[in-house]
Amino acid sequence: MMKHFLFAAMLLMGTACCAQTTKLPKPNMQRKTLSVMEAFKQRKSTRSYSNKQLSEQDLSDLLWATIGVNRDNGNLTAPTAMNRQEIILYVFTDKEVSLYDPKTHSLTKVADGDHRDIVAGRQDFAKTAPLSLLMVADMGKFGSNNEHARWMVGTDVGIVTQNINLFCAAANLATVTRGTMDQQAIQKLLNLNENQIPVINNPVGYMNE
Ligand SMILES: Cc1cc2nc3c(=O)[nH]c(=O)nc-3n(C[C@H](O)[C@H](O)[C@H](O)COP(=O)(O)O)c2cc1C
């Protein structure tokens, strides 16, 4: 009886831990950034970051630019093949891992603790960024997993990571598109199914000046 009670209490605590959802501040559409042409000129891979945490507003603007809803019909800043919107975006920080929901522009915690090391994989520099954005392709949501589908989904992920690159260039943030990561450890931590593939990640931070 006592055992059952303790188990139920642990389950409840677990749920409380990870069901926490944080609404982000509204993206700042008046944000002062470089022009698109200047952002293209500045776009580059940067592998060194200040350890300063991103402000809430910078995180909000970054996530919205990455894959936020930009129209009343629910479509996103990144196009996706057949509008499947199959790219799932996770945010890894020194405190937790959370899932970005474009519809509500909010973050829901899915794991406690600092797991940036499994996104970094064998590239230690990536652990030094205050956060890493991880793009997971949900082939199940795409509806097919044949070669053509994988080309389409790969293209979709490429567009999302380039949104990050261009926003960072325009806002003077440091980032790099990376395929390196510990995929197995990520799949285990995030409890991904076999159709959900971690594809690309971008560490993001302020420039290390
Ligand atoms: C799909 C893709 C995967 C990449 N994977 C890594 C990676 O795992 N680690 C890394 O340090 N850079 C990675 N890069 C960054 C490239 O090395 C970089 O874009 C290239 O050297 C050109 O440099 P630039 O981005 O400054 O123009 C990747 C880039 C792309 C597009």
mmCIF file of C-alpha atoms and ligand atoms in Angstrom:
data_model
loop_
_atom_site.group_PDB
_atom_site.id
_atom_site.type_symbol
_atom_site.label_atom_id
_atom_site.label_comp_id
_atom_site.label_asym_id
_atom_site.label_seq_id
_atom_site.Cartn_x
_atom_site.Cartn_y
_atom_site.Cartn_z
ATOM 1 C CA MET A 1 0.000 0.000 0.000
ATOM 2 C CA MET A 2 2.742 2.396 1.133
ATOM 3 C CA LYS A 3 4.789 1.361 -1.917
ATOM 4 C CA HIS A 4 1.886 2.236 -4.226
ATOM 5 C CA PHE A 5 1.445 5.590 -2.525
ATOM 6 C CA LEU A 6 5.142 6.419 -2.877
ATOM 7 C CA PHE A 7 5.086 5.385 -6.538
ATOM 8 C CA ALA A 8 2.039 7.569 -7.231
ATOM 9 C CA ALA A 9 3.685 10.500 -5.419
ATOM 10 C CA MET A 10 6.871 10.074 -7.481
ATOM 11 C CA LEU A 11 4.837 9.978 -10.684
ATOM 12 C CA LEU A 12 3.017 13.137 -9.689
ATOM 13 C CA MET A 13 6.296 14.874 -8.846
ATOM 14 C CA GLY A 14 7.670 13.774 -12.203
ATOM 15 C CA THR A 15 4.669 15.196 -14.012
ATOM 16 C CA ALA A 16 4.888 18.423 -12.066
ATOM 17 C CA CYS A 17 8.569 18.706 -12.951
ATOM 18 C CA CYS A 18 8.128 18.388 -16.663
ATOM 19 C CA ALA A 19 4.739 19.717 -17.567
ATOM 20 C CA GLN A 20 5.849 23.260 -16.774
ATOM 21 C CA THR A 21 5.021 25.614 -19.643
ATOM 22 C CA THR A 22 6.444 29.123 -19.927
ATOM 23 C CA LYS A 23 4.882 31.674 -22.213
ATOM 24 C CA LEU A 24 7.569 33.686 -23.982
ATOM 25 C CA PRO A 25 7.355 37.465 -24.360
ATOM 26 C CA LYS A 26 5.856 38.537 -27.696
ATOM 27 C CA PRO A 27 8.454 38.638 -30.485
ATOM 28 C CA ASN A 28 9.638 42.179 -31.030
ATOM 29 C CA MET A 29 8.751 43.055 -34.626
ATOM 30 C CA GLN A 30 10.361 46.483 -34.213
ATOM 31 C CA ARG A 31 13.664 44.947 -33.153
ATOM 32 C CA LYS A 32 16.696 46.828 -34.472
ATOM 33 C CA THR A 33 18.609 44.351 -36.611
ATOM 34 C CA LEU A 34 20.787 44.436 -39.687
ATOM 35 C CA SER A 35 19.007 44.518 -43.028
ATOM 36 C CA VAL A 36 18.580 41.208 -44.866
ATOM 37 C CA MET A 37 21.437 42.106 -47.202
ATOM 38 C CA GLU A 38 23.732 43.020 -44.305
ATOM 39 C CA ALA A 39 22.737 39.798 -42.500
ATOM 40 C CA PHE A 40 23.739 37.739 -45.550
ATOM 41 C CA LYS A 41 27.039 39.598 -45.572
ATOM 42 C CA GLN A 42 27.655 38.827 -41.869
ATOM 43 C CA ARG A 43 26.428 35.185 -41.884
ATOM 44 C CA LYS A 44 29.197 32.852 -40.760
ATOM 45 C CA SER A 45 29.852 29.849 -38.507
ATOM 46 C CA THR A 46 31.010 30.919 -35.046
ATOM 47 C CA ARG A 47 32.361 28.359 -32.569
ATOM 48 C CA SER A 48 33.118 30.531 -29.545
ATOM 49 C CA TYR A 49 30.454 32.072 -27.288
ATOM 50 C CA SER A 50 30.111 34.385 -24.313
ATOM 51 C CA ASN A 51 28.742 32.429 -21.325
ATOM 52 C CA LYS A 52 26.125 35.130 -20.689
ATOM 53 C CA GLN A 53 22.572 33.769 -20.782
ATOM 54 C CA LEU A 54 20.340 34.946 -23.598
ATOM 55 C CA SER A 55 17.726 37.462 -22.433
ATOM 56 C CA GLU A 56 14.090 36.325 -22.527
ATOM 57 C CA GLN A 57 13.378 38.751 -25.369
ATOM 58 C CA ASP A 58 16.332 37.544 -27.438
ATOM 59 C CA LEU A 59 15.223 33.928 -26.921
ATOM 60 C CA SER A 60 11.675 34.828 -27.872
ATOM 61 C CA ASP A 61 12.765 36.614 -31.051
ATOM 62 C CA LEU A 62 15.196 33.820 -31.943
ATOM 63 C CA LEU A 63 12.581 31.052 -31.583
ATOM 64 C CA TRP A 64 9.956 33.012 -33.464
ATOM 65 C CA ALA A 65 12.385 33.721 -36.309
ATOM 66 C CA THR A 66 13.365 30.032 -36.347
ATOM 67 C CA ILE A 67 9.929 28.468 -36.695
ATOM 68 C CA GLY A 68 7.322 30.820 -35.270
ATOM 69 C CA VAL A 69 3.786 31.340 -36.545
ATOM 70 C CA ASN A 70 3.815 34.394 -38.829
ATOM 71 C CA ARG A 71 0.297 34.334 -40.301
ATOM 72 C CA ASP A 72 -3.270 33.945 -39.098
ATOM 73 C CA ASN A 73 -3.517 30.597 -40.918
ATOM 74 C CA GLY A 74 -0.916 29.126 -38.546
ATOM 75 C CA ASN A 75 1.848 28.891 -41.127
ATOM 76 C CA LEU A 76 5.434 29.350 -40.042
ATOM 77 C CA THR A 77 8.470 31.542 -40.748
ATOM 78 C CA ALA A 78 9.986 28.398 -42.320
ATOM 79 C CA PRO A 79 8.179 26.750 -45.249
ATOM 80 C CA THR A 80 7.762 22.962 -45.060
ATOM 81 C CA ALA A 81 6.971 20.499 -47.836
ATOM 82 C CA MET A 82 3.168 20.099 -48.095
ATOM 83 C CA ASN A 83 2.990 22.336 -44.999
ATOM 84 C CA ARG A 84 3.536 19.273 -42.793
ATOM 85 C CA GLN A 85 5.356 21.354 -40.133
ATOM 86 C CA GLU A 86 7.234 18.232 -39.120
ATOM 87 C CA ILE A 87 10.294 19.856 -37.554
ATOM 88 C CA ILE A 88 10.262 19.742 -33.757
ATOM 89 C CA LEU A 89 12.422 22.306 -31.994
ATOM 90 C CA TYR A 90 14.043 21.654 -28.597
ATOM 91 C CA VAL A 91 15.976 24.157 -26.493
ATOM 92 C CA PHE A 92 18.831 22.825 -24.334
ATOM 93 C CA THR A 93 20.120 25.153 -21.580
ATOM 94 C CA ASP A 94 22.273 24.689 -18.476
ATOM 95 C CA LYS A 95 19.057 24.105 -16.483
ATOM 96 C CA GLU A 96 16.644 22.130 -18.622
ATOM 97 C CA VAL A 97 15.480 20.907 -21.978
ATOM 98 C CA SER A 98 12.258 22.344 -23.365
ATOM 99 C CA LEU A 99 10.055 21.982 -26.383
ATOM 100 C CA TYR A 100 9.020 25.044 -28.402
ATOM 101 C CA ASP A 101 5.352 25.294 -29.336
ATOM 102 C CA PRO A 102 4.967 27.747 -32.229
ATOM 103 C CA LYS A 103 1.168 27.983 -31.807
ATOM 104 C CA THR A 104 1.356 29.343 -28.265
ATOM 105 C CA HIS A 105 4.891 30.744 -28.554
ATOM 106 C CA SER A 106 5.803 28.958 -25.347
ATOM 107 C CA LEU A 107 8.335 26.501 -23.970
ATOM 108 C CA THR A 108 7.407 23.313 -22.141
ATOM 109 C CA LYS A 109 10.031 21.672 -19.996
ATOM 110 C CA VAL A 110 10.657 18.059 -21.001
ATOM 111 C CA ALA A 111 13.754 17.284 -18.910
ATOM 112 C CA ASP A 112 15.542 18.754 -15.928
ATOM 113 C CA GLY A 113 19.251 19.446 -15.904
ATOM 114 C CA ASP A 114 22.073 20.388 -18.229
ATOM 115 C CA HIS A 115 22.174 18.042 -21.235
ATOM 116 C CA ARG A 116 24.067 20.299 -23.634
ATOM 117 C CA ASP A 117 26.854 17.677 -23.665
ATOM 118 C CA ILE A 118 24.789 15.178 -25.648
ATOM 119 C CA VAL A 119 23.981 17.823 -28.248
ATOM 120 C CA ALA A 120 27.660 18.827 -28.376
ATOM 121 C CA GLY A 121 28.739 15.227 -29.004
ATOM 122 C CA ARG A 122 32.498 15.137 -29.662
ATOM 123 C CA GLN A 123 32.755 18.922 -30.219
ATOM 124 C CA ASP A 124 33.395 20.443 -26.778
ATOM 125 C CA PHE A 125 33.026 24.044 -27.959
ATOM 126 C CA ALA A 126 29.287 23.469 -28.446
ATOM 127 C CA LYS A 127 28.830 22.893 -24.680
ATOM 128 C CA THR A 128 30.025 26.418 -23.975
ATOM 129 C CA ALA A 129 27.081 28.102 -25.693
ATOM 130 C CA PRO A 130 24.342 29.087 -23.203
ATOM 131 C CA LEU A 131 21.833 27.200 -25.312
ATOM 132 C CA SER A 132 21.557 24.776 -28.181
ATOM 133 C CA LEU A 133 18.606 24.524 -30.532
ATOM 134 C CA LEU A 134 17.947 20.975 -31.705
ATOM 135 C CA MET A 135 15.881 20.207 -34.791
ATOM 136 C CA VAL A 136 14.168 16.824 -34.784
ATOM 137 C CA ALA A 137 12.461 15.608 -37.957
ATOM 138 C CA ASP A 138 9.210 13.812 -37.263
ATOM 139 C CA MET A 139 8.875 11.447 -40.237
ATOM 140 C CA GLY A 140 5.642 10.152 -38.709
ATOM 141 C CA LYS A 141 4.108 13.605 -38.958
ATOM 142 C CA PHE A 142 5.440 13.903 -42.515
ATOM 143 C CA GLY A 143 3.462 10.760 -43.308
ATOM 144 C CA SER A 144 6.102 8.843 -45.217
ATOM 145 C CA ASN A 145 9.698 7.721 -44.763
ATOM 146 C CA ASN A 146 10.804 6.853 -48.295
ATOM 147 C CA GLU A 147 13.823 8.424 -50.001
ATOM 148 C CA HIS A 148 11.842 11.305 -51.502
ATOM 149 C CA ALA A 149 10.280 12.086 -48.108
ATOM 150 C CA ARG A 150 13.726 12.178 -46.516
ATOM 151 C CA TRP A 151 14.981 14.622 -49.160
ATOM 152 C CA MET A 152 11.987 16.874 -48.487
ATOM 153 C CA VAL A 153 12.389 16.723 -44.716
ATOM 154 C CA GLY A 154 16.144 17.319 -45.009
ATOM 155 C CA THR A 155 15.372 20.412 -47.054
ATOM 156 C CA ASP A 156 12.874 21.590 -44.435
ATOM 157 C CA VAL A 157 15.456 21.207 -41.665
ATOM 158 C CA GLY A 158 17.981 23.114 -43.790
ATOM 159 C CA ILE A 159 15.590 26.031 -44.058
ATOM 160 C CA VAL A 160 14.974 26.091 -40.307
ATOM 161 C CA THR A 161 18.687 26.102 -39.466
ATOM 162 C CA GLN A 162 19.246 28.864 -42.013
ATOM 163 C CA ASN A 163 16.513 30.921 -40.316
ATOM 164 C CA ILE A 164 18.598 30.602 -37.143
ATOM 165 C CA ASN A 165 21.786 31.534 -38.993
ATOM 166 C CA LEU A 166 20.268 34.619 -40.575
ATOM 167 C CA PHE A 167 18.521 35.818 -37.419
ATOM 168 C CA CYS A 168 21.796 35.422 -35.516
ATOM 169 C CA ALA A 169 23.713 37.302 -38.195
ATOM 170 C CA ALA A 170 21.147 40.124 -38.146
ATOM 171 C CA ALA A 171 21.090 40.295 -34.325
ATOM 172 C CA ASN A 172 24.864 39.891 -33.800
ATOM 173 C CA LEU A 173 24.522 36.482 -32.115
ATOM 174 C CA ALA A 174 26.986 33.619 -32.543
ATOM 175 C CA THR A 175 25.909 30.284 -33.990
ATOM 176 C CA VAL A 176 26.887 27.377 -36.228
ATOM 177 C CA THR A 177 24.804 24.737 -37.998
ATOM 178 C CA ARG A 178 25.940 21.316 -36.755
ATOM 179 C CA GLY A 179 25.242 17.723 -37.683
ATOM 180 C CA THR A 180 27.468 16.452 -34.866
ATOM 181 C CA MET A 181 25.618 15.201 -31.766
ATOM 182 C CA ASP A 182 25.061 12.045 -29.717
ATOM 183 C CA GLN A 183 21.889 10.930 -31.478
ATOM 184 C CA GLN A 184 21.312 7.828 -29.357
ATOM 185 C CA ALA A 185 21.614 9.692 -26.057
ATOM 186 C CA ILE A 186 19.259 12.388 -27.364
ATOM 187 C CA GLN A 187 16.682 9.823 -28.510
ATOM 188 C CA LYS A 188 16.813 8.211 -25.080
ATOM 189 C CA LEU A 189 16.574 11.446 -23.092
ATOM 190 C CA LEU A 190 13.726 12.863 -25.165
ATOM 191 C CA ASN A 191 11.989 9.518 -25.459
ATOM 192 C CA LEU A 192 11.808 9.909 -29.241
ATOM 193 C CA ASN A 193 10.171 7.210 -31.334
ATOM 194 C CA GLU A 194 11.865 5.580 -34.326
ATOM 195 C CA ASN A 195 10.306 8.109 -36.715
ATOM 196 C CA GLN A 196 11.661 11.118 -34.834
ATOM 197 C CA ILE A 197 15.210 11.813 -35.978
ATOM 198 C CA PRO A 198 17.541 14.425 -34.439
ATOM 199 C CA VAL A 199 19.055 15.974 -37.580
ATOM 200 C CA ILE A 200 20.730 19.315 -36.951
ATOM 201 C CA ASN A 201 21.537 21.579 -34.024
ATOM 202 C CA ASN A 202 22.672 25.172 -33.559
ATOM 203 C CA PRO A 203 24.458 26.316 -30.402
ATOM 204 C CA VAL A 204 23.567 29.985 -29.884
ATOM 205 C CA GLY A 205 25.096 32.661 -27.682
ATOM 206 C CA TYR A 206 26.300 36.215 -27.606
ATOM 207 C CA MET A 207 29.549 36.925 -29.401
ATOM 208 C CA ASN A 208 32.634 36.249 -27.311
ATOM 209 C CA GLU A 209 34.206 39.692 -27.580
HETATM 210 C C1 LIG B 1 24.477 20.353 -42.778
HETATM 211 C C2 LIG B 1 25.668 20.974 -42.075
HETATM 212 C C3 LIG B 1 26.301 20.276 -41.064
HETATM 213 C C4 LIG B 1 27.372 20.851 -40.377
HETATM 214 N N1 LIG B 1 27.921 20.192 -39.310
HETATM 215 C C5 LIG B 1 28.893 20.788 -38.597
HETATM 216 C C6 LIG B 1 29.392 20.161 -37.427
HETATM 217 O O1 LIG B 1 28.969 19.082 -37.042
HETATM 218 N N2 LIG B 1 30.332 20.818 -36.713
HETATM 219 C C7 LIG B 1 30.812 22.052 -37.094
HETATM 220 O O2 LIG B 1 31.674 22.594 -36.392
HETATM 221 N N3 LIG B 1 30.369 22.675 -38.202
HETATM 222 C C8 LIG B 1 29.404 22.067 -38.961
HETATM 223 N N4 LIG B 1 28.893 22.713 -40.051
HETATM 224 C C9 LIG B 1 29.373 24.054 -40.417
HETATM 225 C C10 LIG B 1 30.301 24.019 -41.629
HETATM 226 O O3 LIG B 1 31.523 23.435 -41.289
HETATM 227 C C11 LIG B 1 30.479 25.443 -42.145
HETATM 228 O O4 LIG B 1 29.248 25.950 -42.574
HETATM 229 C C12 LIG B 1 31.472 25.510 -43.276
HETATM 230 O O5 LIG B 1 32.775 25.196 -42.828
HETATM 231 C C13 LIG B 1 31.520 26.867 -43.954
HETATM 232 O O6 LIG B 1 31.825 27.893 -43.013
HETATM 233 P P1 LIG B 1 30.855 29.161 -42.846
HETATM 234 O O7 LIG B 1 29.556 28.630 -42.309
HETATM 235 O O8 LIG B 1 31.536 30.075 -41.874
HETATM 236 O O9 LIG B 1 30.688 29.758 -44.192
HETATM 237 C C14 LIG B 1 27.838 22.135 -40.761
HETATM 238 C C15 LIG B 1 27.190 22.837 -41.786
HETATM 239 C C16 LIG B 1 26.119 22.268 -42.428
HETATM 240 C C17 LIG B 1 25.426 23.069 -43.511
#
